[in-house]
CSV table of C-alpha atoms in Angstrom, one decimal:
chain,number,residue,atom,x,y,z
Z,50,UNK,CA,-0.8,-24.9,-11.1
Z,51,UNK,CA,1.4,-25.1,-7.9
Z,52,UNK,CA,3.8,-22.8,-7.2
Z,53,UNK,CA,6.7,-22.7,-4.6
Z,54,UNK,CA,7.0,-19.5,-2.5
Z,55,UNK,CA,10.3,-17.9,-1.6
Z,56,UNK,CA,11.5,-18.7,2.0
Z,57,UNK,CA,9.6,-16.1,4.6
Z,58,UNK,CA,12.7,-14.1,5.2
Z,59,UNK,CA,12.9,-12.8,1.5
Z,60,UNK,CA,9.6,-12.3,1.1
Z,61,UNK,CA,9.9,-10.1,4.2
Z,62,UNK,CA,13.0,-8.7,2.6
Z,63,UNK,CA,11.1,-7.7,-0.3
Z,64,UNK,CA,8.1,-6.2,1.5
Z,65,UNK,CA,10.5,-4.1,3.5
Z,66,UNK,CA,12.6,-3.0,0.6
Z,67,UNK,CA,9.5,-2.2,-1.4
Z,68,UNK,CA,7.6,-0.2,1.1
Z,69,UNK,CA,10.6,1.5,1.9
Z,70,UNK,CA,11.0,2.5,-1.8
Z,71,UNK,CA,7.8,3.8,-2.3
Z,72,UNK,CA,7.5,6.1,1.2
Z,73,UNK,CA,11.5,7.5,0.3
Z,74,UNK,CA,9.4,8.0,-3.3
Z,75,UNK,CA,6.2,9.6,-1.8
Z,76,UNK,CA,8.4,11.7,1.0
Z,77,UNK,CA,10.7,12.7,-1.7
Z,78,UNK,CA,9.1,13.9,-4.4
Z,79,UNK,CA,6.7,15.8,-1.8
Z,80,UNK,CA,10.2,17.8,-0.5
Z,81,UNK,CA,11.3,18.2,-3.9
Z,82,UNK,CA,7.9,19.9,-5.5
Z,83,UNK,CA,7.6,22.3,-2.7
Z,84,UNK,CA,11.3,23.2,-3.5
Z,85,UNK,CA,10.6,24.0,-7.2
Z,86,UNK,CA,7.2,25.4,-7.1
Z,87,UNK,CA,4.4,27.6,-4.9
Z,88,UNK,CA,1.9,26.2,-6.8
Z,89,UNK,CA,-0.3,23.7,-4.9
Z,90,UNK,CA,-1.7,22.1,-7.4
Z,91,UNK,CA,1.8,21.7,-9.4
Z,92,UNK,CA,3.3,20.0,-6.3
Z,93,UNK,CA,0.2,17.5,-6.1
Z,94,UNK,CA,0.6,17.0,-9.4
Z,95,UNK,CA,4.1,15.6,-9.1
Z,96,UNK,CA,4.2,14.0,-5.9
Z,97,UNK,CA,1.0,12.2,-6.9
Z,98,UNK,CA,2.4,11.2,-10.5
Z,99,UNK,CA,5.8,9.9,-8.8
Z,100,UNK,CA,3.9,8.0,-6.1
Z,101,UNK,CA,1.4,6.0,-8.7
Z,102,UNK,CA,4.6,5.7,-11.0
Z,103,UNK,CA,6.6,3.7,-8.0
Z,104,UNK,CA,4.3,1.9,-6.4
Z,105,UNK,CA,3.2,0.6,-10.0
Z,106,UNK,CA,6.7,-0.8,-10.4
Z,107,UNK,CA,7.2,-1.4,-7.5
Z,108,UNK,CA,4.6,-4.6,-7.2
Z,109,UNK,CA,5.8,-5.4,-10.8
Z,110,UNK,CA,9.7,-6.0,-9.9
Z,111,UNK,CA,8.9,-7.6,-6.6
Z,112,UNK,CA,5.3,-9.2,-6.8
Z,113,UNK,CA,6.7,-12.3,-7.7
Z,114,UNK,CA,9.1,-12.2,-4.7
Z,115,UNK,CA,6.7,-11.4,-1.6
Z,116,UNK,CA,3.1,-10.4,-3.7
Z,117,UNK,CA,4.3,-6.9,-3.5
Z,118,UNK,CA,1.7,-5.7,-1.0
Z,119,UNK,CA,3.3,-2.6,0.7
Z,120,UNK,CA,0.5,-2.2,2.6
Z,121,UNK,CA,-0.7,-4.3,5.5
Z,122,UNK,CA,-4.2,-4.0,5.0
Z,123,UNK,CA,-3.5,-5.8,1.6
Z,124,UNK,CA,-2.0,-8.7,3.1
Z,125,UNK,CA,-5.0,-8.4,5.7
Z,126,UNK,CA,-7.0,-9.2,2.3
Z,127,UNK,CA,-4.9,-12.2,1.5
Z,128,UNK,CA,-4.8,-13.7,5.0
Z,129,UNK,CA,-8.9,-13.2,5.1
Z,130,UNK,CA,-9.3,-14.5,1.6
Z,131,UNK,CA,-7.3,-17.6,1.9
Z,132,UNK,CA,-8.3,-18.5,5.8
Z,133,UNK,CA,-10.2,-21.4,5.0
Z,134,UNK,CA,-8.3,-23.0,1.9
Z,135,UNK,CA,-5.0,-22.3,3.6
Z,136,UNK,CA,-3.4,-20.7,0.2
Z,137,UNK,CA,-2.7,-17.6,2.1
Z,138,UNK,CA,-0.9,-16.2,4.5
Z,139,UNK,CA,-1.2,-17.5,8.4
Z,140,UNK,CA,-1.6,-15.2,11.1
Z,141,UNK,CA,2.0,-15.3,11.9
Z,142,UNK,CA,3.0,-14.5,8.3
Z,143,UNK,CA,0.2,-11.3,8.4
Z,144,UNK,CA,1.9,-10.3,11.8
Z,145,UNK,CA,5.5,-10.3,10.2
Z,146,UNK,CA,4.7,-8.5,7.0
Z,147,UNK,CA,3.2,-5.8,8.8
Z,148,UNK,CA,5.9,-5.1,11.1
Z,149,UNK,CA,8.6,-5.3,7.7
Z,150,UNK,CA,6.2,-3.2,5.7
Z,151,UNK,CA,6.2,-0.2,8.8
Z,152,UNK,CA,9.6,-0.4,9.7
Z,153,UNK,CA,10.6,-0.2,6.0
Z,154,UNK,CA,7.8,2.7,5.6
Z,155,UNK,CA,9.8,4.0,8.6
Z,156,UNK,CA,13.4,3.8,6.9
Z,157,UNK,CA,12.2,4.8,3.8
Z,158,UNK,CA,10.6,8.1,5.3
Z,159,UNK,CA,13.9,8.6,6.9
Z,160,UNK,CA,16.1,8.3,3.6
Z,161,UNK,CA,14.0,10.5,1.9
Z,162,UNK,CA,14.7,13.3,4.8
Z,163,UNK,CA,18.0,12.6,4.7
Z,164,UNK,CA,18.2,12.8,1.2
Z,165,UNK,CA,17.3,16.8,1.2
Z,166,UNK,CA,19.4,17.8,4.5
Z,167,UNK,CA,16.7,16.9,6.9
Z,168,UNK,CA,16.8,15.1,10.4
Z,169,UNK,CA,16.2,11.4,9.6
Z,170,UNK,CA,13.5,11.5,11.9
Z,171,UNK,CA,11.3,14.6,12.0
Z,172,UNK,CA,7.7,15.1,13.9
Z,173,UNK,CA,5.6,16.3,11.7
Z,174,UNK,CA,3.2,19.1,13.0
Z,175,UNK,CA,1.0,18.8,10.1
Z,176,UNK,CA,-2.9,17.8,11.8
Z,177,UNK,CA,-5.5,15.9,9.4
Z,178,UNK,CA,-8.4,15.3,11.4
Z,179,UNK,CA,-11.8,15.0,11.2
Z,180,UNK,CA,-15.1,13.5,9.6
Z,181,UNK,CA,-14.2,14.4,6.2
Z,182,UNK,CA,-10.5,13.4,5.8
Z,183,UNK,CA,-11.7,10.0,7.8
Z,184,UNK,CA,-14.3,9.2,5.2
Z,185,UNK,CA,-12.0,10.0,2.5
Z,186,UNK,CA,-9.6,7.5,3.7
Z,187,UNK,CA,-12.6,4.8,4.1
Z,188,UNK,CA,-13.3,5.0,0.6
Z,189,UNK,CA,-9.7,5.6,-0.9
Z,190,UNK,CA,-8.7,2.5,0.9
Z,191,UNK,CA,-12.3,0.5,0.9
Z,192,UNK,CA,-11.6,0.8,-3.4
Z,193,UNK,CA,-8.2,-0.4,-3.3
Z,194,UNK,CA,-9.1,-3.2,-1.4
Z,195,UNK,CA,-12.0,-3.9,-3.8
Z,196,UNK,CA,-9.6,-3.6,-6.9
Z,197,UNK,CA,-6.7,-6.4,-5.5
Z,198,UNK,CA,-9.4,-8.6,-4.2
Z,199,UNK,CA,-11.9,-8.3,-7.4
Z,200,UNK,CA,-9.1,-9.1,-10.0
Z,201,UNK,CA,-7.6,-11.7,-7.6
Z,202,UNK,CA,-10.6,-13.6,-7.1
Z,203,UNK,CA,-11.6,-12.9,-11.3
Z,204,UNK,CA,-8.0,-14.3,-12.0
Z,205,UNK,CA,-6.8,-11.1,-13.9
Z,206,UNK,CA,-3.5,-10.9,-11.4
Z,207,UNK,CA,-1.6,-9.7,-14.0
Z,208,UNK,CA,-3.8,-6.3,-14.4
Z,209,UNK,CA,-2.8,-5.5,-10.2
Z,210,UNK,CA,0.5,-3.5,-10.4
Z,211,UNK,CA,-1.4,-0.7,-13.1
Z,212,UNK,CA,-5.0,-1.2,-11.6
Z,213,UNK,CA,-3.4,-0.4,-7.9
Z,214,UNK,CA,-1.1,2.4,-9.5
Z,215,UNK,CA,-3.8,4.2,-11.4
Z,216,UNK,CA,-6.1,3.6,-8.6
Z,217,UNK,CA,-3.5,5.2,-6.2
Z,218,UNK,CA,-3.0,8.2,-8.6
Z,219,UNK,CA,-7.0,8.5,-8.5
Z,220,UNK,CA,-7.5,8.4,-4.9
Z,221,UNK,CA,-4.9,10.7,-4.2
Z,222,UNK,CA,-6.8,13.6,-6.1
Z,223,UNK,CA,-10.6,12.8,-5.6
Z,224,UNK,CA,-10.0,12.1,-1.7
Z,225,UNK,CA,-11.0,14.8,0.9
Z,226,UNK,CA,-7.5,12.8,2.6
Z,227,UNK,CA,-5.2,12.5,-0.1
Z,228,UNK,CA,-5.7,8.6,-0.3
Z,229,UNK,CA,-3.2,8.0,2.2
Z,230,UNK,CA,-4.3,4.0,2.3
Z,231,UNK,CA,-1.8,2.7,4.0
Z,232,UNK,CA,-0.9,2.0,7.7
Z,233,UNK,CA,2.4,1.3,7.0
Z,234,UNK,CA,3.1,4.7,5.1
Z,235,UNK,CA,1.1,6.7,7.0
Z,236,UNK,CA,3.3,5.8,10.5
Z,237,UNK,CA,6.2,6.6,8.5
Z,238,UNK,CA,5.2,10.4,7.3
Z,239,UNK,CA,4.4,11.0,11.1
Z,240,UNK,CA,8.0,11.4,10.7
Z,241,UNK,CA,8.5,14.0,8.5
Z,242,UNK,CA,7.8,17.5,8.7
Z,243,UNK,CA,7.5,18.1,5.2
Z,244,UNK,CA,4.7,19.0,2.5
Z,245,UNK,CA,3.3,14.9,2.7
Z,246,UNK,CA,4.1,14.9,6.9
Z,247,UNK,CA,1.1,13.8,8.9
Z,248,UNK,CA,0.5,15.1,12.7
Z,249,UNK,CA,1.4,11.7,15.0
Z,250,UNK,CA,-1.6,12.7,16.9
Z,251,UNK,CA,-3.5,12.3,13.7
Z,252,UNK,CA,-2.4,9.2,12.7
Z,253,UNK,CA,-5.2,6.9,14.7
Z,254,UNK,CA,-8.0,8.6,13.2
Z,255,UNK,CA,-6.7,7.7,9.8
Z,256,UNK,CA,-5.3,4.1,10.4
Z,257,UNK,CA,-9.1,3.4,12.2
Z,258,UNK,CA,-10.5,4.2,8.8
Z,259,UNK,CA,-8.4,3.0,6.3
Z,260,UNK,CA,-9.3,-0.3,8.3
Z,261,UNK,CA,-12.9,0.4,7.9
Z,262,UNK,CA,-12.4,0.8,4.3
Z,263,UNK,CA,-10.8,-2.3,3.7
Z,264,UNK,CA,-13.3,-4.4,5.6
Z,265,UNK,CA,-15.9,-3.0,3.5
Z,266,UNK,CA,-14.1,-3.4,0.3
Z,267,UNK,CA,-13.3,-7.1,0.7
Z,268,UNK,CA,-17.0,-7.7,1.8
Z,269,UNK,CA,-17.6,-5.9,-1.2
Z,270,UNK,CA,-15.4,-8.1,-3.6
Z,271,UNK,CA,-16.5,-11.1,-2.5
Z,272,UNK,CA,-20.3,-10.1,-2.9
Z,273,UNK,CA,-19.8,-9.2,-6.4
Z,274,UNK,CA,-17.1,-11.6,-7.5
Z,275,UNK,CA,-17.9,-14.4,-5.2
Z,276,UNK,CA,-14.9,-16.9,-3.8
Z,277,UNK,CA,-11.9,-17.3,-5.6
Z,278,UNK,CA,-11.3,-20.0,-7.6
Z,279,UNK,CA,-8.0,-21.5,-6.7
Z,280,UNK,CA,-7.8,-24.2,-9.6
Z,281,UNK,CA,-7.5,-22.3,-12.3
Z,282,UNK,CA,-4.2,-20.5,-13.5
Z,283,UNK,CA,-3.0,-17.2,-13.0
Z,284,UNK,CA,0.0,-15.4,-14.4
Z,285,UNK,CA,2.6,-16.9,-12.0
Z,286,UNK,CA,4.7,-13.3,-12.0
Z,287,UNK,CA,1.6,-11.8,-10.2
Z,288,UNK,CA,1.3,-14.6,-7.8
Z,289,UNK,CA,-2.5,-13.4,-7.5
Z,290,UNK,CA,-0.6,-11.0,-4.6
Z,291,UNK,CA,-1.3,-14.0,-2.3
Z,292,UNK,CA,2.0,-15.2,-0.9
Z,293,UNK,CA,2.2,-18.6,1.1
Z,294,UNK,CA,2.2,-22.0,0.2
Z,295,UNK,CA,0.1,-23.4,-3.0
């Protein structure tokens, strides 16, 4: 089947919008559980639960739209995937998603300050370094990548938005890092000094590896899944969270 994909400047609309939703979400509910509760493990609890819950319906509503990637490593995966059959995003297009997916990640952090009386931009002093929190963010992101590319290239697109939300929700507690995941987010909570803020200084160390992680996991999908096969049909609402011509 052939589809037609929206013009570029939607689809960079709707990656902007998106990400932007989901770091106001992850920001947000992070200030609010730390205004309701001492408990730690309360406060993970819900900002964990509100993050999985958004991001879920997040690639749902606008999947169709842009492939709902939020993330620039994901569209990293698409680009690589589709490089050779050219049903993927060029260079250019991987270049302009990630700058709409970090300045909305940027926005979207702001909001969420704003939102509870804070600056819109506010350093966060909050350090994560070291081995441990770097390895956790190899493998939190290394699976993610392995989950979009494995049900891409198995054609089960429609299974992404829950596989990626529970996967999130997953990561997030059984990382040493929190399963961060994301470039995009992760520059954005530089910007907040609040209970999900991460240290600018530490923000490197953790971008390094979450693109270690997804290098392995889309060596990883295509060893156990193979190539994907672009004949057959997928659900045309998940767009196989490959954007670009068909």
């Amino acid at each position: 089947m052939t589809t037609i994909s929206p013009p570029l400047g939607r689809r960079l609309a709707a990656e902007a919008v998106g990400t932007a939703a989901l770091a106001a979400v992850v920001v947000g509910s992070g200030v609010r559980a730390a205004a309701l509760t001492e408990d730690g493990g309360v406060r993970f609890l819900a900002n964990v639960g509100a993050s999985a819950i958004a991001l879920t319906v997040l690639i749902r509503l606008l999947g169709p739209v842009s492939g709902g990637h939020f993330n620039p490593l994901v569209t990293a995966g698409a680009w690589w995937a589709g490089r050779r059959g050219g049903d993927g995003p060029g260079l250019r297009e991987l270049g302009a998603y990630a700058a709409a997916q970090t300045a909305g990640a940027v926005v979207g952090t702001g909001l969420a300050n704003v939102m509870f009386e804070r600056p819109f931009a506010e350093p966060s002093g909050r350090a994560r370094d070291g081995g441990a929190l770097w390895l956790g963010e190899v493998v939190a992101t290394g699976t993610l990548l392995l989950v979009v590319s494995g049900l891409a290239r198995g054609r089960r697109g429609a299974l992404v938005p829950a596989s990626v939300g529970l996967w999130v929700g997953a990561a997030c507690w059984a990382t040493s890092s929190g399963g961060f995941g994301n470039p995009a987010v992760t520059v954005g909570r530089a910007l907040t000094d609040s209970y999900t803020g991460i240290a600018a200084g530490s923000v490197p160390g953790f971008v390094l590896a979450q693109a270690a992680g997804a290098a392995g996991g889309v060596a990883l999908a295509g060893l156990l899944f193979g190539r994907s096969d672009r004949t057959a049909v997928v659900p045309e609402d998940a767009r196989d969270l490959v954007p670009g011509p068909r």
